[in-house]
PDB file of C-alpha atoms in Angstrom:
ATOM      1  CA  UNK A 587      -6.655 -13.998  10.841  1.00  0.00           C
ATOM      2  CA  UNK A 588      -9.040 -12.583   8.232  1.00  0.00           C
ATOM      3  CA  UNK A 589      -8.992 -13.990   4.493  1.00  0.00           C
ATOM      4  CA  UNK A 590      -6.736 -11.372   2.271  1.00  0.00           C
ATOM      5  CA  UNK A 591      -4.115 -11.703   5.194  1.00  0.00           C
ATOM      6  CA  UNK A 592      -4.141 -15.891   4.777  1.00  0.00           C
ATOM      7  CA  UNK A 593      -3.975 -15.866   0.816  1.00  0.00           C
ATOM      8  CA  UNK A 594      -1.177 -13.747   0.255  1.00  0.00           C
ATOM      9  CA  UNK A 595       1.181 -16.270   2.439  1.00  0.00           C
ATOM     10  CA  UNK A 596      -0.078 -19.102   0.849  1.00  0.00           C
ATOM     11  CA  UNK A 597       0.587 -17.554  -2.929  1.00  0.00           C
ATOM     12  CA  UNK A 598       3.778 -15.947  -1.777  1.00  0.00           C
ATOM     13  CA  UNK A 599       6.442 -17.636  -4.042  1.00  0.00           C
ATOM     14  CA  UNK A 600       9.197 -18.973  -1.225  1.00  0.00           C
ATOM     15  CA  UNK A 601       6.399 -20.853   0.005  1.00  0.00           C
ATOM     16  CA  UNK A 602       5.384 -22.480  -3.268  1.00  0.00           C
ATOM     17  CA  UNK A 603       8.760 -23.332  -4.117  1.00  0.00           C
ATOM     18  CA  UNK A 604       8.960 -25.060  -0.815  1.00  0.00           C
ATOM     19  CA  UNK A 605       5.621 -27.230  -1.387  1.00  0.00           C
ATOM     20  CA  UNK A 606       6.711 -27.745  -4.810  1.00  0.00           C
ATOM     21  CA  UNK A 607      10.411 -29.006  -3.478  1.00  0.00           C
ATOM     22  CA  UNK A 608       8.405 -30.920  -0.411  1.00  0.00           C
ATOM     23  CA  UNK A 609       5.730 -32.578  -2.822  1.00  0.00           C
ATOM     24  CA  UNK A 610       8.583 -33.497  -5.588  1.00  0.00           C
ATOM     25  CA  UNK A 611      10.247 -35.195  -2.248  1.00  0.00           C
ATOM     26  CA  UNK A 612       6.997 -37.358  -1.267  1.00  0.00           C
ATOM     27  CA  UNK A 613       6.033 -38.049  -4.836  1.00  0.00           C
ATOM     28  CA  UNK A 614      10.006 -38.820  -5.871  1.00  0.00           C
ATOM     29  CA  UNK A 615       9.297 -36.803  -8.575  1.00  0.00           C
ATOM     30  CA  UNK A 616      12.249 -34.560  -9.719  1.00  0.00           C
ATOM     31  CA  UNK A 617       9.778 -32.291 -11.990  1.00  0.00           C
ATOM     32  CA  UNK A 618       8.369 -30.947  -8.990  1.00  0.00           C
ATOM     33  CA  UNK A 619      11.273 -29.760  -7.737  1.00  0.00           C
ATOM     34  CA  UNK A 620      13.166 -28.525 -11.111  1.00  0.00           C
ATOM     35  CA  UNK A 621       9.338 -26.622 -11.793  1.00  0.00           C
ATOM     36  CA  UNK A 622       9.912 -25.056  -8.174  1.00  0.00           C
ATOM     37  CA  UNK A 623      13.708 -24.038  -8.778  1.00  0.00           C
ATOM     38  CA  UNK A 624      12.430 -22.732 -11.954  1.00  0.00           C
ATOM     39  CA  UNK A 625       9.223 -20.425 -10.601  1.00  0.00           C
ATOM     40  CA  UNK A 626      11.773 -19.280  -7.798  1.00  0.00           C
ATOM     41  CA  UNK A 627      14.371 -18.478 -11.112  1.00  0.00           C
ATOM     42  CA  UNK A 628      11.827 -16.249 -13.093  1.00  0.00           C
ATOM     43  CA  UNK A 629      10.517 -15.079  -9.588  1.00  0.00           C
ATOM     44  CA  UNK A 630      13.990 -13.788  -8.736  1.00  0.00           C
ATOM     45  CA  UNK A 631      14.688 -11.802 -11.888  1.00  0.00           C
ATOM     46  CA  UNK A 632      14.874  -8.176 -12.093  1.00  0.00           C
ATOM     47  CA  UNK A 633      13.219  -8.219 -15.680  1.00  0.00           C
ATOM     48  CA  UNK A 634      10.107  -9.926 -14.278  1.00  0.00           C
ATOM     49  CA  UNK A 635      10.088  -8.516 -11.198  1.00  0.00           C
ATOM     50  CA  UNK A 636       9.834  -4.571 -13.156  1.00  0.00           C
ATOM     51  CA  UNK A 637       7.436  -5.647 -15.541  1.00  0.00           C
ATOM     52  CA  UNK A 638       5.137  -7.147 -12.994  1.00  0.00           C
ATOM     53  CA  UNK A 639       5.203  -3.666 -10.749  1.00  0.00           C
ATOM     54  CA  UNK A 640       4.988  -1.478 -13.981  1.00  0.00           C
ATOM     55  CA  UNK A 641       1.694  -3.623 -15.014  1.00  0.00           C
ATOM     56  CA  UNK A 642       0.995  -3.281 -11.725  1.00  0.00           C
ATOM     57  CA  UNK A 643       0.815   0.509 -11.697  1.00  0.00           C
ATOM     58  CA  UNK A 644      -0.126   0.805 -15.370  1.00  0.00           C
ATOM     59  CA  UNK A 645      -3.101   3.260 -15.457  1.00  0.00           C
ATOM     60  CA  UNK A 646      -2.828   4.841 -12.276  1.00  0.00           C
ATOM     61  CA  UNK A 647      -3.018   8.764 -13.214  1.00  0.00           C
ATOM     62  CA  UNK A 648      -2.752  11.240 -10.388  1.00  0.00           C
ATOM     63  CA  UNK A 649      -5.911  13.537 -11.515  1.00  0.00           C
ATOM     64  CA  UNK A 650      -4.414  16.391  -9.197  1.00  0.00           C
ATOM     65  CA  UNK A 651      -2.923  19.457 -11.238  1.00  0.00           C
ATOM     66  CA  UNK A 652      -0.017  19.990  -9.210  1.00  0.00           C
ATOM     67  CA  UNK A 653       1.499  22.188 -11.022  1.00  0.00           C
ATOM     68  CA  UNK A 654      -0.498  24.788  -9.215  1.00  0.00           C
ATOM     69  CA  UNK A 655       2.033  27.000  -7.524  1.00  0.00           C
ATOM     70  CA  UNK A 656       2.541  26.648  -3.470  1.00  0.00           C
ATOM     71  CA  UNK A 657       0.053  29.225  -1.953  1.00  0.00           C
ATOM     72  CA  UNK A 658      -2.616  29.663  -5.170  1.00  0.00           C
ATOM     73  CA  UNK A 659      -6.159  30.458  -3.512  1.00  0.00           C
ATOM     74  CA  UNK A 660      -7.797  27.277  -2.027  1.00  0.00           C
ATOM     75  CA  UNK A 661     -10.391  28.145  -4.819  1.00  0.00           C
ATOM     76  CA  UNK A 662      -8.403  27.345  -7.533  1.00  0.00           C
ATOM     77  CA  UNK A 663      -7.756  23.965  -6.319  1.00  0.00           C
ATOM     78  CA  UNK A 664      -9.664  21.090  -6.188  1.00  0.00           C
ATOM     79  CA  UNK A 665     -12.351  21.031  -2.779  1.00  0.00           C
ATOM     80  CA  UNK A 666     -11.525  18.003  -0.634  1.00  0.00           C
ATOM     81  CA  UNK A 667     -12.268  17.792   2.993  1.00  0.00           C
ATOM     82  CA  UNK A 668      -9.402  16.133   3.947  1.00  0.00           C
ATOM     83  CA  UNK A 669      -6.119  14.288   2.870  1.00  0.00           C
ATOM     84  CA  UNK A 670      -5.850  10.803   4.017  1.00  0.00           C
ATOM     85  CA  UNK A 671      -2.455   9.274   3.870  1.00  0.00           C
ATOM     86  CA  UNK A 672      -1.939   5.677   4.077  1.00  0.00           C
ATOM     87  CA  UNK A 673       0.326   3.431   6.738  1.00  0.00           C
ATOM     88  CA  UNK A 674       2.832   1.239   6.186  1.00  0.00           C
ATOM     89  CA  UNK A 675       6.268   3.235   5.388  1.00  0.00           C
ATOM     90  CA  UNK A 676       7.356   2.632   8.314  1.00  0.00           C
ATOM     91  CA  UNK A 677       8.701  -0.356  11.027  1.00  0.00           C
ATOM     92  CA  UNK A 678      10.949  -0.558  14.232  1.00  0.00           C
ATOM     93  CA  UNK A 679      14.421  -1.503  14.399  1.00  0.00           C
ATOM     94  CA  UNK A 680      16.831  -2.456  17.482  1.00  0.00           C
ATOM     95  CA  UNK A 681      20.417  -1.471  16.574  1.00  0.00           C
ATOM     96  CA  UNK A 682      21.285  -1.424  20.101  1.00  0.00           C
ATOM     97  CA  UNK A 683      17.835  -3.011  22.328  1.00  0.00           C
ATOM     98  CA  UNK A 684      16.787   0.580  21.969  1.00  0.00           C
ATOM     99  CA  UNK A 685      13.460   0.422  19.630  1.00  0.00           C
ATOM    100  CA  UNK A 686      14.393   3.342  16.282  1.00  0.00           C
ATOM    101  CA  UNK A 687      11.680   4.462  14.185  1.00  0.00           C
ATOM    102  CA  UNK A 688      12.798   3.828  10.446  1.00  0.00           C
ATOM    103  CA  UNK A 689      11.185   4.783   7.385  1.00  0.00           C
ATOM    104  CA  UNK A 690      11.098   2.544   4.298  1.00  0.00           C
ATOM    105  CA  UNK A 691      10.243   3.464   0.456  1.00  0.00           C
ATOM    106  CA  UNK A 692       7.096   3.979   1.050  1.00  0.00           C
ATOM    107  CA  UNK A 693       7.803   7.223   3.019  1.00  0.00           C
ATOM    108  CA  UNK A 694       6.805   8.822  -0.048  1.00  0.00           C
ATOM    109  CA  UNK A 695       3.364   8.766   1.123  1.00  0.00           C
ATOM    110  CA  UNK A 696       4.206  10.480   4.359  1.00  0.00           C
ATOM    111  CA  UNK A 697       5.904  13.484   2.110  1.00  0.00           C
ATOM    112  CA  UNK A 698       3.542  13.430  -0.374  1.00  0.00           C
ATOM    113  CA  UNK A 699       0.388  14.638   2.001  1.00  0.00           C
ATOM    114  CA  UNK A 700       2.555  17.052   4.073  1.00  0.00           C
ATOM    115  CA  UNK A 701       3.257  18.282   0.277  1.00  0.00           C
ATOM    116  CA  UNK A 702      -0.530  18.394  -0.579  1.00  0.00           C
ATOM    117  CA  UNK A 703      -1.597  19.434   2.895  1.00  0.00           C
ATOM    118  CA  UNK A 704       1.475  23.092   2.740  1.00  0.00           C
ATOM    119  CA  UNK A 705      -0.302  24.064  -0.821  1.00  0.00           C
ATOM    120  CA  UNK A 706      -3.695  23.894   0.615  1.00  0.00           C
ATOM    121  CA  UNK A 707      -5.359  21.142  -0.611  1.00  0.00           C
ATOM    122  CA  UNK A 708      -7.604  20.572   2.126  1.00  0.00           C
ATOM    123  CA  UNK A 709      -8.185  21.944   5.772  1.00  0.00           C
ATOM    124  CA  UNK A 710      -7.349  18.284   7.081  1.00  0.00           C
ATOM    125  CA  UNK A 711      -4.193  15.947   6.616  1.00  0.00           C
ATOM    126  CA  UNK A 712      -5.209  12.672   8.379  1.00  0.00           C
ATOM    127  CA  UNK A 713      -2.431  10.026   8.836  1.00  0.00           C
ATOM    128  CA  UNK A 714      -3.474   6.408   9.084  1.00  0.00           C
ATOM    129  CA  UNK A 715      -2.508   4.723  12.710  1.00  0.00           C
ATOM    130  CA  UNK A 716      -0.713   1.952  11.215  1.00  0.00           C
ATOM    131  CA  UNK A 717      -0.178  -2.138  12.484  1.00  0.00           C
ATOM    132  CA  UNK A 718       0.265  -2.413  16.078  1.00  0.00           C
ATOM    133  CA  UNK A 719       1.435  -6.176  15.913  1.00  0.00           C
ATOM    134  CA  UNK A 720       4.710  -6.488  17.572  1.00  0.00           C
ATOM    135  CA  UNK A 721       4.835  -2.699  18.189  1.00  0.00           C
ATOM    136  CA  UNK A 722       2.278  -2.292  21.257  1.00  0.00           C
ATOM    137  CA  UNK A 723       3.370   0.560  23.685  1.00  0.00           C
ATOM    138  CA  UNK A 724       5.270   2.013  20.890  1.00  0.00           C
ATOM    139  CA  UNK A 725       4.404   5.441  18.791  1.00  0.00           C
ATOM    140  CA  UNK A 726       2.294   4.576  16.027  1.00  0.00           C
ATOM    141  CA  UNK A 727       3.542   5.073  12.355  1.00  0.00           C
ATOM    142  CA  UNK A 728       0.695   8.084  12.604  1.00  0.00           C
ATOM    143  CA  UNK A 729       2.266   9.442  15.428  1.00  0.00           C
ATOM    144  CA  UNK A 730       5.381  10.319  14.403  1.00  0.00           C
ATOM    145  CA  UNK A 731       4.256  10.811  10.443  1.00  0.00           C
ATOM    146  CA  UNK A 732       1.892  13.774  12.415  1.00  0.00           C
ATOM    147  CA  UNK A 733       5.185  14.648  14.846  1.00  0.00           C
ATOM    148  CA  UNK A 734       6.905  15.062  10.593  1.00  0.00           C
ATOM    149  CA  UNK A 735       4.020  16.901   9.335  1.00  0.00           C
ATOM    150  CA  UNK A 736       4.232  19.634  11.848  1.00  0.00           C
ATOM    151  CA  UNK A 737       7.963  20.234  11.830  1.00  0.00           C
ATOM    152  CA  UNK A 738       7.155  20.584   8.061  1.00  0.00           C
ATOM    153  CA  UNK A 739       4.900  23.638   9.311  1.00  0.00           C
ATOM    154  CA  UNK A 740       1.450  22.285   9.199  1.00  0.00           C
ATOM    155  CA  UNK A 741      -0.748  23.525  12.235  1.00  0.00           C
ATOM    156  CA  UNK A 742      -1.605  21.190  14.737  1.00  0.00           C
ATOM    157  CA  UNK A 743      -5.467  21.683  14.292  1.00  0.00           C
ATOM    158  CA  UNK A 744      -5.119  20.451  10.996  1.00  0.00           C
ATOM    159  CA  UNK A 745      -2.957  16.942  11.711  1.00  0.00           C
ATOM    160  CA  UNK A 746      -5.160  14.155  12.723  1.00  0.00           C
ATOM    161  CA  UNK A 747      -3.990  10.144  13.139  1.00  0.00           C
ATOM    162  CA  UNK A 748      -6.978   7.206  12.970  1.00  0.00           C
ATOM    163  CA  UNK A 749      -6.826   4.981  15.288  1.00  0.00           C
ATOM    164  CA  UNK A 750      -4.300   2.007  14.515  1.00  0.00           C
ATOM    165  CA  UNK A 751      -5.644  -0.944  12.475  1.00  0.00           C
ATOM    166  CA  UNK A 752      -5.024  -4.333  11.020  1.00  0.00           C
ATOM    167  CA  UNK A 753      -5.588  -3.559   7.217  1.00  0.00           C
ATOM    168  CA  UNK A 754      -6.861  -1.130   4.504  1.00  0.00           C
ATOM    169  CA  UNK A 755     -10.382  -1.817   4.981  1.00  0.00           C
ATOM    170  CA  UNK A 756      -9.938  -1.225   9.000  1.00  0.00           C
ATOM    171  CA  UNK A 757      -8.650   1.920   8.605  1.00  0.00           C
ATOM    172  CA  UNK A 758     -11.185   3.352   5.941  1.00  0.00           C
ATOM    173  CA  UNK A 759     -13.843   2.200   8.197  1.00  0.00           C
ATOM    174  CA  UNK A 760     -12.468   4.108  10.933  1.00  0.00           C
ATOM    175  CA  UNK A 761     -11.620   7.237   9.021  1.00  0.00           C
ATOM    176  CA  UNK A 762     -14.781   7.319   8.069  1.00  0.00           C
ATOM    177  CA  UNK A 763     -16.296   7.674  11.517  1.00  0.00           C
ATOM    178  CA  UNK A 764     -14.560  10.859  11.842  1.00  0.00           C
ATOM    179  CA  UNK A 765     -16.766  12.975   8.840  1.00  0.00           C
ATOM    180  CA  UNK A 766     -20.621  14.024   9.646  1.00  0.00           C
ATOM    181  CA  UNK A 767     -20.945  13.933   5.116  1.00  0.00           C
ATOM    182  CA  UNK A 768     -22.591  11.856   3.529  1.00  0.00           C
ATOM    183  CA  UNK A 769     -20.188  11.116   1.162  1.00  0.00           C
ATOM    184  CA  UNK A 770     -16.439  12.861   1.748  1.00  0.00           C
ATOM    185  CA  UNK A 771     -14.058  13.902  -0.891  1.00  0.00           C
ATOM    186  CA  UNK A 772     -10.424  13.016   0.192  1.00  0.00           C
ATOM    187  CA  UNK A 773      -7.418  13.251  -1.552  1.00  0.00           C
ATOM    188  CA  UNK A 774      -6.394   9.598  -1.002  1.00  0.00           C
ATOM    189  CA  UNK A 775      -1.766   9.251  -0.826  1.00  0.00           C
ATOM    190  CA  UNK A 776      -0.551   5.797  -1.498  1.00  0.00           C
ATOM    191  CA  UNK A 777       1.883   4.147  -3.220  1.00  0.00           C
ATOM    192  CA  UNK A 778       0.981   3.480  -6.696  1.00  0.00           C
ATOM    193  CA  UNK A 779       0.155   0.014  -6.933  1.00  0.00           C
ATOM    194  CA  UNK A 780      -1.216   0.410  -3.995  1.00  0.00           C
ATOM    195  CA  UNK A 781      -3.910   2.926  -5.455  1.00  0.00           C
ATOM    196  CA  UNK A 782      -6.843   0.726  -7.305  1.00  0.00           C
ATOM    197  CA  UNK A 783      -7.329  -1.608  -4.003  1.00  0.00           C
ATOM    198  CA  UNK A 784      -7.330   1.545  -1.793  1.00  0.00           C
ATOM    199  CA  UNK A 785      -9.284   3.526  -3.908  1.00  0.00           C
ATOM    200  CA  UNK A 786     -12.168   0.558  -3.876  1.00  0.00           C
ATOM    201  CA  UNK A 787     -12.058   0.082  -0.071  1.00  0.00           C
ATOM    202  CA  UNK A 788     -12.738   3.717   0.943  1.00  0.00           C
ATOM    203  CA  UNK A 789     -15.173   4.213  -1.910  1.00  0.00           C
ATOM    204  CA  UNK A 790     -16.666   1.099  -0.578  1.00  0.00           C
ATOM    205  CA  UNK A 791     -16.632   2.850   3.163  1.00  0.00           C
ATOM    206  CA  UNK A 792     -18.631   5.525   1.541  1.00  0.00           C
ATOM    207  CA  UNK A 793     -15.939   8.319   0.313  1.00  0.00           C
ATOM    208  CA  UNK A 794     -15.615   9.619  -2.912  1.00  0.00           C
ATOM    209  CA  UNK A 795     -11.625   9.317  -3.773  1.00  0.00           C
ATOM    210  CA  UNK A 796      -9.424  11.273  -5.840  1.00  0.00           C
ATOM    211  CA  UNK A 797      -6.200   9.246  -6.066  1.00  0.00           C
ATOM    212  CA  UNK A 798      -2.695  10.357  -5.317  1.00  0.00           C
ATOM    213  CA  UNK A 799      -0.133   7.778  -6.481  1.00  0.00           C
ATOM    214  CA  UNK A 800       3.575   8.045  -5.193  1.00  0.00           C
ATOM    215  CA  UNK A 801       6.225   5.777  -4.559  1.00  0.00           C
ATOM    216  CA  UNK A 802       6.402   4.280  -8.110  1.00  0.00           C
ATOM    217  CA  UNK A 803       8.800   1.293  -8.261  1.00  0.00           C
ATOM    218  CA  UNK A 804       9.242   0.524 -11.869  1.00  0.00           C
ATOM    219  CA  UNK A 805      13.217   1.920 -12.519  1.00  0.00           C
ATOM    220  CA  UNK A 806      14.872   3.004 -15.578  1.00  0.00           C
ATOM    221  CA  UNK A 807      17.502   0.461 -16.374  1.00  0.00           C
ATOM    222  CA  UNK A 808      20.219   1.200 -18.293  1.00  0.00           C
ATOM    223  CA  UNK A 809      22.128  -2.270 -17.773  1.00  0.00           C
ATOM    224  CA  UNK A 810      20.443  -5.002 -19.513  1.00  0.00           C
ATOM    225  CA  UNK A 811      22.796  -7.682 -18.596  1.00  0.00           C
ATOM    226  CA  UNK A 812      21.701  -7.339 -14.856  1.00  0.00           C
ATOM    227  CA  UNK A 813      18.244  -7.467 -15.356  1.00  0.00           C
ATOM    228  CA  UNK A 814      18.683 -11.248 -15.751  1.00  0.00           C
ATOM    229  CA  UNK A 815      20.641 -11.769 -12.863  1.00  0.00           C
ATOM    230  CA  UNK A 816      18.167 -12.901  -9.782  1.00  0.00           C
ATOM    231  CA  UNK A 817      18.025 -10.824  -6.629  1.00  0.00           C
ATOM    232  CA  UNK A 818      16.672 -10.676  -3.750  1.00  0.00           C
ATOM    233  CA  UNK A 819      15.408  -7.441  -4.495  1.00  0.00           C
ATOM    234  CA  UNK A 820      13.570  -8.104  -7.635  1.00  0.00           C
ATOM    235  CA  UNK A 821      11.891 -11.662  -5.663  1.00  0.00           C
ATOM    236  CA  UNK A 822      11.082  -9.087  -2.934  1.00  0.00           C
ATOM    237  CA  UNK A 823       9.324  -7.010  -5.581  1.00  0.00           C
ATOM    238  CA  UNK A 824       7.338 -10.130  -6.982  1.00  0.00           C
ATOM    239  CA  UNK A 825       6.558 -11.465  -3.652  1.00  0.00           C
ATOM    240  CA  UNK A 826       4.399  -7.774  -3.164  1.00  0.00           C
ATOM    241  CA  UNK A 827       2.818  -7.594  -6.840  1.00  0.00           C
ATOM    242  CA  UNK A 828       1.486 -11.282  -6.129  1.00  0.00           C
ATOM    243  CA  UNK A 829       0.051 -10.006  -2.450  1.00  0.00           C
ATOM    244  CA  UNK A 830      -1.165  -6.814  -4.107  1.00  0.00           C
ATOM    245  CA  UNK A 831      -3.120  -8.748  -6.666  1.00  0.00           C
ATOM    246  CA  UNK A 832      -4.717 -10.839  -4.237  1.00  0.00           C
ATOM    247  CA  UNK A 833      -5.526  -8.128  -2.083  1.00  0.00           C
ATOM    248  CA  UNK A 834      -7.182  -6.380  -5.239  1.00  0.00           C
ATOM    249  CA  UNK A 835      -9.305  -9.269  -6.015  1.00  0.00           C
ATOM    250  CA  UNK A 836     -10.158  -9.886  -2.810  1.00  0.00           C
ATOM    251  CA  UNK A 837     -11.332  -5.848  -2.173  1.00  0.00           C
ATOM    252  CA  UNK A 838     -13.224  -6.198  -5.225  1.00  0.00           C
ATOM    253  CA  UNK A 839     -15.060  -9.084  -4.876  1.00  0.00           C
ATOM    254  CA  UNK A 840     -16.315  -7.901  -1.552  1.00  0.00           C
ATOM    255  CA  UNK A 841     -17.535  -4.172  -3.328  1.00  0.00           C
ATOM    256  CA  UNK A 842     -18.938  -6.837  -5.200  1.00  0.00           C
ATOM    257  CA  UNK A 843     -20.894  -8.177  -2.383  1.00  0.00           C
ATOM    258  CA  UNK A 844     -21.557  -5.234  -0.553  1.00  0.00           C
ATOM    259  CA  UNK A 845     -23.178  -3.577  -3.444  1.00  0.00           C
ATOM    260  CA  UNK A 846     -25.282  -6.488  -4.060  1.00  0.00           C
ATOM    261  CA  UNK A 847     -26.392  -7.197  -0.724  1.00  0.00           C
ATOM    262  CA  UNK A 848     -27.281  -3.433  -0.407  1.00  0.00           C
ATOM    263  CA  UNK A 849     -29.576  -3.288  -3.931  1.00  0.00           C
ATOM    264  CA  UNK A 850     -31.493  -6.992  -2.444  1.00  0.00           C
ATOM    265  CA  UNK A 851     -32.299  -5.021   1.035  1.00  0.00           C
ATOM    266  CA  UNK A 852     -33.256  -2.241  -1.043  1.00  0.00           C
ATOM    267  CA  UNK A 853     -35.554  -4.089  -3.255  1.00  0.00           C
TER     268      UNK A 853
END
């Protein structure tokens, strides 16, 4: 299993309350345990939780004007070659041993290129294949996001799905095969904290990237008292800023390296 999958698991906070509850058990050391309770308190609260995804998604600014109305000239818009939308809104369920296709919050990204792709923001809307772990011999999450886009009305010559994948930088790399540029414009669709690691990794794969952030999880609260109440929900939401982090640094540091290596081979 490659790197920025291990880290994530080992940062995740259910499992460091567990070493920290394990550890206080070996050591008979009580502070270990209270320090764990406490992480997994803080961890659990919807005031933290909010904050962390609004930091998370502070200075992502979708640079598309779209309030350009539905059908302006494609000249008048901003030239990409294609749309790429990102996996991972969707997952399988079994409510009765029959596998059901079910779409989570991030199905904003799935609406959000059919969106860009019915005002003509560029000839091709490319869905991501998706995981395949646990779901071989079942439609891809590209397969039935492209099955979406053309009941929305998009032509089928424009609707393209990569090849499944394991992660981000899997699926730029093999997006990438399919342009003869040397450098491709795409409108990039992702959630929003998803958009500064995404927008590294395909500029890394060689694309120039306008962002498209949607899916933005920080809510308007208008009851105080329950934003200090834990829940699941809001340790849910910490769990994925802490994974989203790591997967940040991890992106970076290896632009890092990649630009590095390229400039000493060049030299």
């Amino acid at each position: 299993m490659a790197l920025n999958k291990l880290l994530p698991i080992f940062f995740s906070p259910i499992l460091l309350v567990c070493i920290a509850i394990v550890v206080g058990a070996l050591l008979r050391q009580r502070r270990w345990s209270i320090a764990g309770a406490a992480f997994l308190l803080v961890a659990s609260l919807p005031v933290v939780a909010d904050r962390l995804f609004a930091w998370s998604q502070a200075g992502v600014v979708d640079r598309i004007p779209l309030d350009a109305p539905a059908g302006a000239p494609t000249a008048s818009l901003p030239v990409a070659e294609a749309i790429v939308v990102l996996g991972g809104a969707m997952y399988y369920v079994r409510p009765e041993g029959i596998p059901i296709a079910e779409w989570g919050d991030a199905v904003d990204r799935v609406f959000g290129g059919i969106a860009l792709a019915r005002e003509g923001r560029a000839p091709r809307l490319i869905f991501s294949g998706g995981g395949w772990i646990g779901q071989e011999g079942l439609s891809s999450e590209g397969a039935v996001a492209r099955q979406l886009a053309l009941e929305f009305g998009i032509s089928t010559d424009r609707v393209e799905v990569s090849p499944q994948a394991l992660n981000t930088q899997q699926e730029a790399e093999a997006i990438r095969k399919t342009f003869d540029s040397p450098r491709p414009r795409i409108i990039l669709v992702t959630s929003a904290f998803h958009v500064p690691r995404a927008a590294v990794t395909f500029e890394t794969a060689g694309f120039e990237v306008i962002p498209h952030p949607v899916d933005f999880r920080a809510p308007v609260r208008r009851m105080p008292l329950m934003d200090w109440l834990p829940s699941p929900d809001a340790l849910e939401k910490t769990d994925l800023v802490i994974r989203e982090m790591i997967g940040r640094a991890y992106y970076r540091v290896r632009a890092m390296w990649q630009g590095a290596s390229s400039t000493g081979a060049g030299t």
